[in-house]
């Protein structure tokens, strides 16, 4: 195929798109050592996770490095849920298989009102405090965040 550049000279374009762009190793959810639930809710005192506004130094989870856990996110509203440290894979949405839009590695998953999403996450490399939070700026600014500590 030939194409002209914006400079007017004709150049041969011999590039091709690979048939497969990447391969993604699937996390083994059956190897999960824990299942944790995080409920994102509007409470009368603010936007909360498991009934709590953000409290630095009061982690909601202490996953072990090198392990896989299943984290269940529930909501009564629309929240894009973001987990720091490691990417995750969606393994279920509303007790069904993930949607096509759930494929691949994620750092944020979109939960619409009354949805429940399960993700598998493998904690790697770095011990210490990390965060999960709603990525809606108004919600995170109104305390919809939580610490977790990898050990
Ligand atoms: Cu939110």
GROMACS .gro file of C-alpha atoms and ligand atoms in nm:
model
  152
    1UNK     CA    1   0.000   0.000   0.000
    2UNK     CA    2   0.125   0.347  -0.077
    3UNK     CA    3   0.037   0.663   0.099
    4UNK     CA    4   0.143   1.021   0.068
    5UNK     CA    5   0.287   1.209   0.360
    6UNK     CA    6   0.179   1.557   0.444
    7UNK     CA    7   0.492   1.671   0.259
    8UNK     CA    8   0.364   1.534  -0.067
    9UNK     CA    9   0.616   1.253  -0.124
   10UNK     CA   10   0.484   0.899  -0.170
   11UNK     CA   11   0.621   0.640   0.077
   12UNK     CA   12   0.556   0.273   0.102
   13UNK     CA   13   0.372   0.165   0.418
   14UNK     CA   14   0.465  -0.195   0.497
   15UNK     CA   15   0.352  -0.194   0.859
   16UNK     CA   16   0.102  -0.452   0.981
   17UNK     CA   17  -0.110  -0.492   1.289
   18UNK     CA   18  -0.029  -0.815   1.474
   19UNK     CA   19  -0.311  -1.067   1.490
   20UNK     CA   20  -0.280  -1.073   1.867
   21UNK     CA   21  -0.174  -0.757   2.050
   22UNK     CA   22  -0.084  -0.919   2.383
   23UNK     CA   23  -0.126  -1.220   2.606
   24UNK     CA   24  -0.258  -1.173   2.956
   25UNK     CA   25  -0.191  -1.434   3.222
   26UNK     CA   26  -0.509  -1.502   3.417
   27UNK     CA   27  -0.486  -1.482   3.793
   28UNK     CA   28  -0.598  -1.809   3.955
   29UNK     CA   29  -0.895  -1.704   4.168
   30UNK     CA   30  -0.909  -2.058   4.310
   31UNK     CA   31  -0.575  -1.988   4.475
   32UNK     CA   32  -0.718  -1.692   4.666
   33UNK     CA   33  -0.638  -1.700   5.037
   34UNK     CA   34  -0.907  -1.451   5.140
   35UNK     CA   35  -1.232  -1.296   5.025
   36UNK     CA   36  -1.302  -0.944   5.145
   37UNK     CA   37  -1.606  -0.725   5.092
   38UNK     CA   38  -1.593  -0.349   5.054
   39UNK     CA   39  -1.931  -0.174   5.055
   40UNK     CA   40  -1.930   0.173   4.903
   41UNK     CA   41  -2.226   0.361   5.047
   42UNK     CA   42  -2.362   0.707   5.115
   43UNK     CA   43  -2.411   0.735   5.489
   44UNK     CA   44  -2.566   1.031   5.666
   45UNK     CA   45  -2.220   1.154   5.766
   46UNK     CA   46  -2.054   1.114   5.420
   47UNK     CA   47  -1.933   0.872   5.153
   48UNK     CA   48  -1.816   0.561   5.334
   49UNK     CA   49  -1.652   0.223   5.276
   50UNK     CA   50  -1.786  -0.049   5.505
   51UNK     CA   51  -1.962   0.224   5.703
   52UNK     CA   52  -1.642   0.418   5.773
   53UNK     CA   53  -1.517   0.752   5.647
   54UNK     CA   54  -1.146   0.758   5.569
   55UNK     CA   55  -0.943   0.706   5.884
   56UNK     CA   56  -0.567   0.717   5.816
   57UNK     CA   57  -0.385   0.441   6.001
   58UNK     CA   58  -0.696   0.224   6.042
   59UNK     CA   59  -0.660  -0.026   5.757
   60UNK     CA   60  -0.960  -0.227   5.643
   61UNK     CA   61  -0.742  -0.516   5.523
   62UNK     CA   62  -0.396  -0.665   5.577
   63UNK     CA   63  -0.319  -0.882   5.272
   64UNK     CA   64  -0.001  -1.090   5.268
   65UNK     CA   65   0.253  -1.019   4.996
   66UNK     CA   66   0.271  -1.289   4.731
   67UNK     CA   67  -0.090  -1.398   4.779
   68UNK     CA   68  -0.403  -1.360   4.570
   69UNK     CA   69  -0.724  -1.233   4.729
   70UNK     CA   70  -1.076  -1.186   4.598
   71UNK     CA   71  -1.215  -0.845   4.673
   72UNK     CA   72  -1.590  -0.787   4.636
   73UNK     CA   73  -1.702  -0.430   4.572
   74UNK     CA   74  -2.068  -0.349   4.640
   75UNK     CA   75  -2.241  -0.019   4.591
   76UNK     CA   76  -2.570   0.162   4.608
   77UNK     CA   77  -2.449   0.439   4.378
   78UNK     CA   78  -2.211   0.492   4.084
   79UNK     CA   79  -1.847   0.464   4.192
   80UNK     CA   80  -1.529   0.401   3.994
   81UNK     CA   81  -1.330   0.196   4.246
   82UNK     CA   82  -0.952   0.229   4.234
   83UNK     CA   83  -0.697   0.008   4.413
   84UNK     CA   84  -0.337   0.119   4.461
   85UNK     CA   85  -0.024  -0.099   4.438
   86UNK     CA   86  -0.131  -0.384   4.210
   87UNK     CA   87  -0.354  -0.419   3.907
   88UNK     CA   88  -0.642  -0.664   3.931
   89UNK     CA   89  -0.870  -0.872   3.709
   90UNK     CA   90  -1.249  -0.871   3.716
   91UNK     CA   91  -1.375  -1.225   3.774
   92UNK     CA   92  -1.746  -1.158   3.816
   93UNK     CA   93  -2.009  -0.888   3.786
   94UNK     CA   94  -2.349  -0.917   3.949
   95UNK     CA   95  -2.304  -1.293   4.003
   96UNK     CA   96  -2.238  -1.340   3.632
   97UNK     CA   97  -1.934  -1.361   3.412
   98UNK     CA   98  -1.748  -1.036   3.358
   99UNK     CA   99  -1.849  -0.820   3.063
  100UNK     CA  100  -1.620  -0.774   2.759
  101UNK     CA  101  -1.536  -0.432   2.898
  102UNK     CA  102  -1.401  -0.605   3.212
  103UNK     CA  103  -1.126  -0.792   3.025
  104UNK     CA  104  -0.759  -0.737   3.098
  105UNK     CA  105  -0.567  -0.575   3.379
  106UNK     CA  106  -0.746  -0.297   3.565
  107UNK     CA  107  -0.653  -0.036   3.818
  108UNK     CA  108  -1.008   0.096   3.837
  109UNK     CA  109  -1.342  -0.078   3.796
  110UNK     CA  110  -1.668   0.098   3.729
  111UNK     CA  111  -1.958   0.008   3.956
  112UNK     CA  112  -2.301   0.135   3.864
  113UNK     CA  113  -2.582   0.165   4.118
  114UNK     CA  114  -2.662  -0.161   4.295
  115UNK     CA  115  -2.378  -0.349   4.126
  116UNK     CA  116  -2.149  -0.607   4.280
  117UNK     CA  117  -1.811  -0.677   4.120
  118UNK     CA  118  -1.557  -0.940   4.222
  119UNK     CA  119  -1.192  -0.893   4.138
  120UNK     CA  120  -0.882  -1.105   4.190
  121UNK     CA  121  -0.573  -0.917   4.300
  122UNK     CA  122  -0.222  -1.047   4.364
  123UNK     CA  123  -0.023  -0.842   4.610
  124UNK     CA  124   0.340  -0.807   4.507
  125UNK     CA  125   0.670  -0.665   4.611
  126UNK     CA  126   0.603  -0.372   4.839
  127UNK     CA  127   0.509  -0.394   5.208
  128UNK     CA  128   0.335  -0.097   5.362
  129UNK     CA  129   0.019   0.112   5.360
  130UNK     CA  130  -0.174   0.161   5.037
  131UNK     CA  131  -0.519   0.289   4.951
  132UNK     CA  132  -0.838   0.195   4.780
  133UNK     CA  133  -1.090   0.463   4.705
  134UNK     CA  134  -1.367   0.590   4.485
  135UNK     CA  135  -1.209   0.776   4.195
  136UNK     CA  136  -1.494   1.027   4.177
  137UNK     CA  137  -1.308   1.335   4.307
  138UNK     CA  138  -1.605   1.463   4.502
  139UNK     CA  139  -1.648   1.128   4.674
  140UNK     CA  140  -1.283   1.075   4.756
  141UNK     CA  141  -1.258   1.431   4.884
  142UNK     CA  142  -1.554   1.346   5.108
  143UNK     CA  143  -1.364   1.053   5.265
  144UNK     CA  144  -1.459   0.756   5.043
  145UNK     CA  145  -1.112   0.608   5.088
  146UNK     CA  146  -0.957   0.335   5.299
  147UNK     CA  147  -0.612   0.209   5.385
  148UNK     CA  148  -0.492  -0.148   5.342
  149UNK     CA  149  -0.153  -0.266   5.457
  150UNK     CA  150   0.051  -0.532   5.281
  151UNK     CA  151   0.269  -0.743   5.508
  152LIG    CU1  152  -1.793   0.742   4.436
   0.00000   0.00000   0.00000
